[in-house]
XYZ file of C-alpha atoms in Angstrom:
295
model
C 12.732 -18.482 -10.269
C 10.323 -17.435 -7.557
C 8.744 -14.120 -6.714
C 10.995 -11.813 -4.685
C 8.992 -11.380 -1.511
C 8.508 -7.985 0.105
C 10.391 -9.033 3.224
C 13.450 -10.033 1.180
C 13.920 -6.848 -0.839
C 17.483 -5.560 -0.605
C 18.791 -2.751 -2.778
C 22.202 -4.417 -3.164
C 20.804 -7.583 -4.718
C 21.317 -7.755 -8.525
C 18.317 -7.376 -10.783
C 16.854 -10.600 -12.147
C 14.179 -11.304 -14.720
C 11.417 -13.713 -13.773
C 8.303 -15.092 -15.364
C 5.727 -12.436 -14.348
C 2.739 -14.773 -14.706
C 4.371 -17.321 -12.411
C 5.342 -14.519 -10.036
C 1.773 -13.312 -9.561
C 0.453 -16.851 -9.176
C 3.123 -17.733 -6.639
C 1.987 -15.207 -4.061
C -1.759 -15.323 -4.635
C -3.635 -15.975 -1.400
C -0.605 -17.134 0.574
C -0.414 -14.305 3.062
C 0.045 -15.588 6.591
C -0.553 -19.202 5.606
C 2.977 -20.555 5.140
C 5.615 -20.365 2.450
C 5.018 -23.348 0.150
C 1.471 -24.732 -0.016
C 0.770 -27.237 -2.760
C -1.396 -26.488 -5.791
C -4.526 -28.011 -4.244
C -4.337 -25.869 -1.119
C -3.583 -22.767 -3.213
C -6.726 -23.352 -5.278
C -8.736 -23.844 -2.082
C -7.374 -20.604 -0.606
C -8.209 -18.665 -3.764
C -11.728 -20.145 -3.747
C -12.128 -19.079 -0.105
C -11.053 -15.531 -0.922
C -13.327 -15.372 -3.966
C -16.315 -16.564 -1.920
C -15.889 -13.861 0.737
C -17.751 -10.565 0.675
C -16.314 -7.841 -1.586
C -13.060 -6.358 -0.325
C -14.687 -2.919 -0.186
C -17.509 -4.035 2.147
C -17.500 -4.044 5.939
C -18.763 -7.640 5.840
C -15.357 -8.622 4.534
C -13.749 -7.429 7.769
C -14.972 -10.582 9.536
C -14.061 -12.985 6.722
C -10.644 -12.016 5.368
C -7.286 -10.955 6.701
C -6.260 -7.461 5.620
C -3.616 -8.907 3.291
C -6.171 -11.194 1.642
C -8.598 -8.288 1.287
C -5.939 -6.258 -0.526
C -5.204 -9.181 -2.855
C -8.932 -9.807 -3.423
C -9.252 -6.438 -5.158
C -7.120 -7.788 -8.001
C -9.561 -10.689 -8.397
C -12.640 -8.462 -8.486
C -11.715 -5.962 -11.197
C -9.918 -6.392 -14.537
C -6.278 -5.343 -14.231
C -3.091 -5.506 -16.239
C -0.367 -7.942 -15.222
C 1.669 -5.091 -13.740
C -1.249 -3.881 -11.630
C -2.134 -7.380 -10.420
C 1.475 -7.836 -9.393
C 1.404 -4.482 -7.589
C -1.645 -5.676 -5.616
C 0.167 -8.896 -4.704
C 3.240 -7.046 -3.435
C 1.020 -4.525 -1.614
C -0.673 -7.455 0.128
C 2.752 -8.699 1.247
C 3.467 -5.204 2.565
C 0.157 -5.203 4.426
C 1.036 -8.534 6.006
C 4.417 -7.181 7.124
C 2.858 -4.067 8.656
C 0.281 -6.134 10.534
C 2.884 -8.521 11.919
C 5.423 -5.873 12.931
C 3.034 -3.179 14.182
C 5.070 -0.624 12.251
C 3.375 2.772 11.866
C 4.387 5.719 9.692
C 5.987 3.439 7.088
C 4.571 5.004 3.927
C 7.933 5.870 2.388
C 9.525 2.486 3.149
C 6.546 0.561 1.782
C 6.344 2.724 -1.344
C 10.013 2.141 -2.185
C 9.837 -1.574 -1.351
C 6.846 -2.152 -3.652
C 8.629 -0.331 -6.465
C 11.814 -2.332 -5.935
C 9.951 -5.657 -5.917
C 8.191 -4.765 -9.185
C 11.449 -3.583 -10.771
C 13.469 -6.628 -9.783
C 10.763 -8.929 -11.128
C 10.960 -7.212 -14.509
C 7.502 -5.622 -14.315
C 8.680 -1.993 -14.408
C 11.894 -0.310 -15.528
C 11.545 2.654 -13.198
C 9.101 5.212 -11.872
C 8.370 8.922 -11.829
C 8.554 11.016 -8.671
C 6.369 14.095 -8.167
C 7.430 16.727 -10.732
C 9.553 14.395 -12.890
C 7.303 14.998 -15.900
C 7.846 18.764 -15.745
C 11.595 18.296 -15.378
C 11.691 15.779 -18.227
C 9.799 18.148 -20.497
C 12.342 20.887 -19.816
C 15.257 18.524 -20.531
C 14.007 16.637 -23.589
C 11.612 18.947 -25.391
C 7.913 18.756 -26.331
C 8.077 15.711 -28.647
C 9.646 13.391 -26.069
C 7.433 14.795 -23.326
C 4.336 14.044 -25.435
C 5.500 10.464 -26.013
C 6.200 10.002 -22.301
C 2.746 11.304 -21.429
C 1.107 8.448 -23.329
C 3.181 5.721 -21.685
C 1.754 3.906 -18.691
C 3.341 5.560 -15.681
C 3.801 4.479 -12.096
C 4.383 7.511 -9.939
C 5.567 7.862 -6.347
C 4.079 10.741 -4.392
C 5.026 12.377 -1.111
C 2.582 14.611 0.711
C 0.133 14.359 3.577
C -2.736 12.267 4.834
C -5.329 14.821 5.839
C -8.322 12.567 6.452
C -7.278 10.446 9.430
C -9.134 10.695 12.723
C -7.747 10.272 16.208
C -9.055 7.815 18.796
C -11.517 10.421 20.124
C -12.956 10.987 16.636
C -11.358 14.397 16.075
C -9.419 15.171 12.871
C -5.692 14.617 13.271
C -2.838 16.793 12.089
C -1.504 16.621 8.534
C 0.489 13.385 8.590
C 3.560 13.076 6.314
C 2.959 10.227 3.922
C 4.045 8.564 0.668
C 1.972 6.529 -1.770
C 1.868 5.235 -5.337
C -0.268 6.159 -8.316
C -0.579 3.652 -11.148
C -1.958 5.478 -14.175
C -3.641 7.884 -11.775
C -5.094 5.221 -9.437
C -3.930 5.364 -5.821
C -2.224 2.400 -4.165
C -1.815 3.118 -0.445
C -1.802 0.299 2.116
C -0.257 2.217 5.015
C -2.203 3.566 7.941
C -1.440 3.503 11.658
C -2.903 0.834 13.927
C -3.093 -2.011 11.393
C -1.616 -4.539 13.827
C -4.573 -4.236 16.204
C -7.047 -4.295 13.330
C -5.536 -7.546 12.077
C -5.286 -9.049 15.557
C -9.035 -8.525 15.981
C -9.722 -10.295 12.681
C -7.531 -13.266 13.595
C -9.191 -13.542 17.001
C -12.680 -13.273 15.440
C -13.414 -10.179 17.531
C -15.378 -7.291 16.041
C -13.002 -4.302 16.098
C -15.964 -1.940 16.537
C -17.141 -3.738 19.715
C -15.152 -1.925 22.410
C -16.219 -4.232 25.248
C -15.227 -7.342 23.313
C -11.907 -5.754 22.357
C -11.172 -4.795 25.970
C -11.980 -8.309 27.155
C -9.789 -9.953 24.536
C -6.799 -7.580 24.407
C -6.929 -5.308 27.477
C -6.968 -1.518 27.807
C -3.201 -1.070 27.366
C -3.187 -2.917 24.037
C -6.096 -0.829 22.771
C -4.378 2.403 23.789
C -0.995 1.471 22.328
C -2.586 0.000 19.213
C -4.513 3.161 18.367
C -7.966 1.615 18.763
C -10.450 3.803 16.853
C -13.711 1.822 16.744
C -15.945 4.643 15.543
C -14.195 5.758 12.369
C -11.080 4.757 10.432
C -9.680 5.537 6.967
C -9.427 2.515 4.670
C -6.544 1.104 2.728
C -6.734 2.227 -0.901
C -6.032 -0.376 -3.570
C -6.137 1.170 -7.052
C -8.866 3.559 -5.883
C -10.863 0.742 -4.198
C -11.329 1.425 -0.446
C -10.640 -1.599 1.769
C -12.124 -1.110 5.278
C -9.819 -1.990 8.168
C -12.136 -1.562 11.171
C -15.126 -3.545 12.378
C -18.666 -4.072 11.190
C -19.842 -0.774 12.716
C -16.685 1.280 12.108
C -17.402 4.143 9.729
C -14.955 4.224 6.824
C -13.968 7.878 6.462
C -12.550 9.183 3.168
C -8.795 9.328 2.816
C -7.653 12.789 1.777
C -4.191 12.738 0.256
C -2.754 16.127 -0.591
C 0.509 17.496 -1.954
C -0.079 20.925 -0.434
C 1.941 21.876 2.618
C -0.259 22.591 5.646
C -0.769 26.159 6.902
C 1.193 27.184 9.962
C -1.960 26.989 12.099
C -2.010 23.176 11.783
C -0.292 21.421 14.723
C 3.302 20.387 13.950
C 3.073 21.965 10.485
C 6.749 22.969 10.332
C 8.007 19.517 11.298
C 5.608 17.805 8.882
C 6.763 20.045 6.029
C 10.414 19.210 6.701
C 9.635 15.505 6.819
C 7.772 15.573 3.506
C 10.627 17.509 1.904
C 12.913 14.653 2.948
C 10.489 12.087 1.511
C 10.403 13.925 -1.819
C 14.170 14.144 -1.980
C 14.446 10.397 -1.331
C 11.893 9.536 -4.037
C 13.596 11.750 -6.603
C 16.993 10.295 -5.789
C 15.682 6.737 -6.218
C 13.855 7.635 -9.438
C 17.037 9.183 -10.786
C 19.071 6.109 -9.861
C 16.584 3.888 -11.702
C 16.765 6.109 -14.783
C 20.573 6.035 -14.747
C 20.598 2.232 -14.369
C 18.162 1.801 -17.279
C 20.250 4.083 -19.502
C 23.421 2.147 -18.690
C 21.814 -1.262 -19.307
């Protein structure tokens, strides 16, 4: 069987077990290069990715696609099979976001990554926000202690508080969802990725405004959220992956679970949106738990 690709995830499809080692190998380095390269070309692609600058460096922004940079993290640090697979699926998600230009997709991407991992037999389920507290109340201290020591993948819903707008000013608290694998953040969603990736594919430095205007035009830069001075990175198991150009400052991503004060623009709407995200994550986590118990 082959790896269930991010773009093919459908909740109605029955769960199937695959060979996890083959699954991770099948998607390695293939992002944006076609569906079925032979073994020789796959090895060459992996060698190309390995030879590029580290995924966390700005030099890598001129050498790798964003999807390849996300995948490269799994080749630079020792990871478990589950975590390597999560990086591979996150790279597929990155590719989809770059090709579609979809912004504000944190919840959809979070659930899709979880579903791909589950249907490939790499996880049985996940925890959502305060699941641990609720489980402790239901099962008692002994079971809660045992659960604490298991490796946990957790889905979070809160806010991105570190983004900057095109003029360099801090933006409002943006509703967002992300994953934590044993406490390490996996978050490959940020607005404007399509333009970032287009610059890479065209070999244009995203931080060079004149070159970007010449290549893409003012309308594309405005609609694509061009922010050449500072951008938050993608976060791959706590490793920051820059998305801008060689001179774009990578600003820290601040993820928070705290609702914003009323003085923050659009605070009420953001709080309602995050409440909906949390309800969706808990419902999906509960469905996974029920399915595992029935199996």
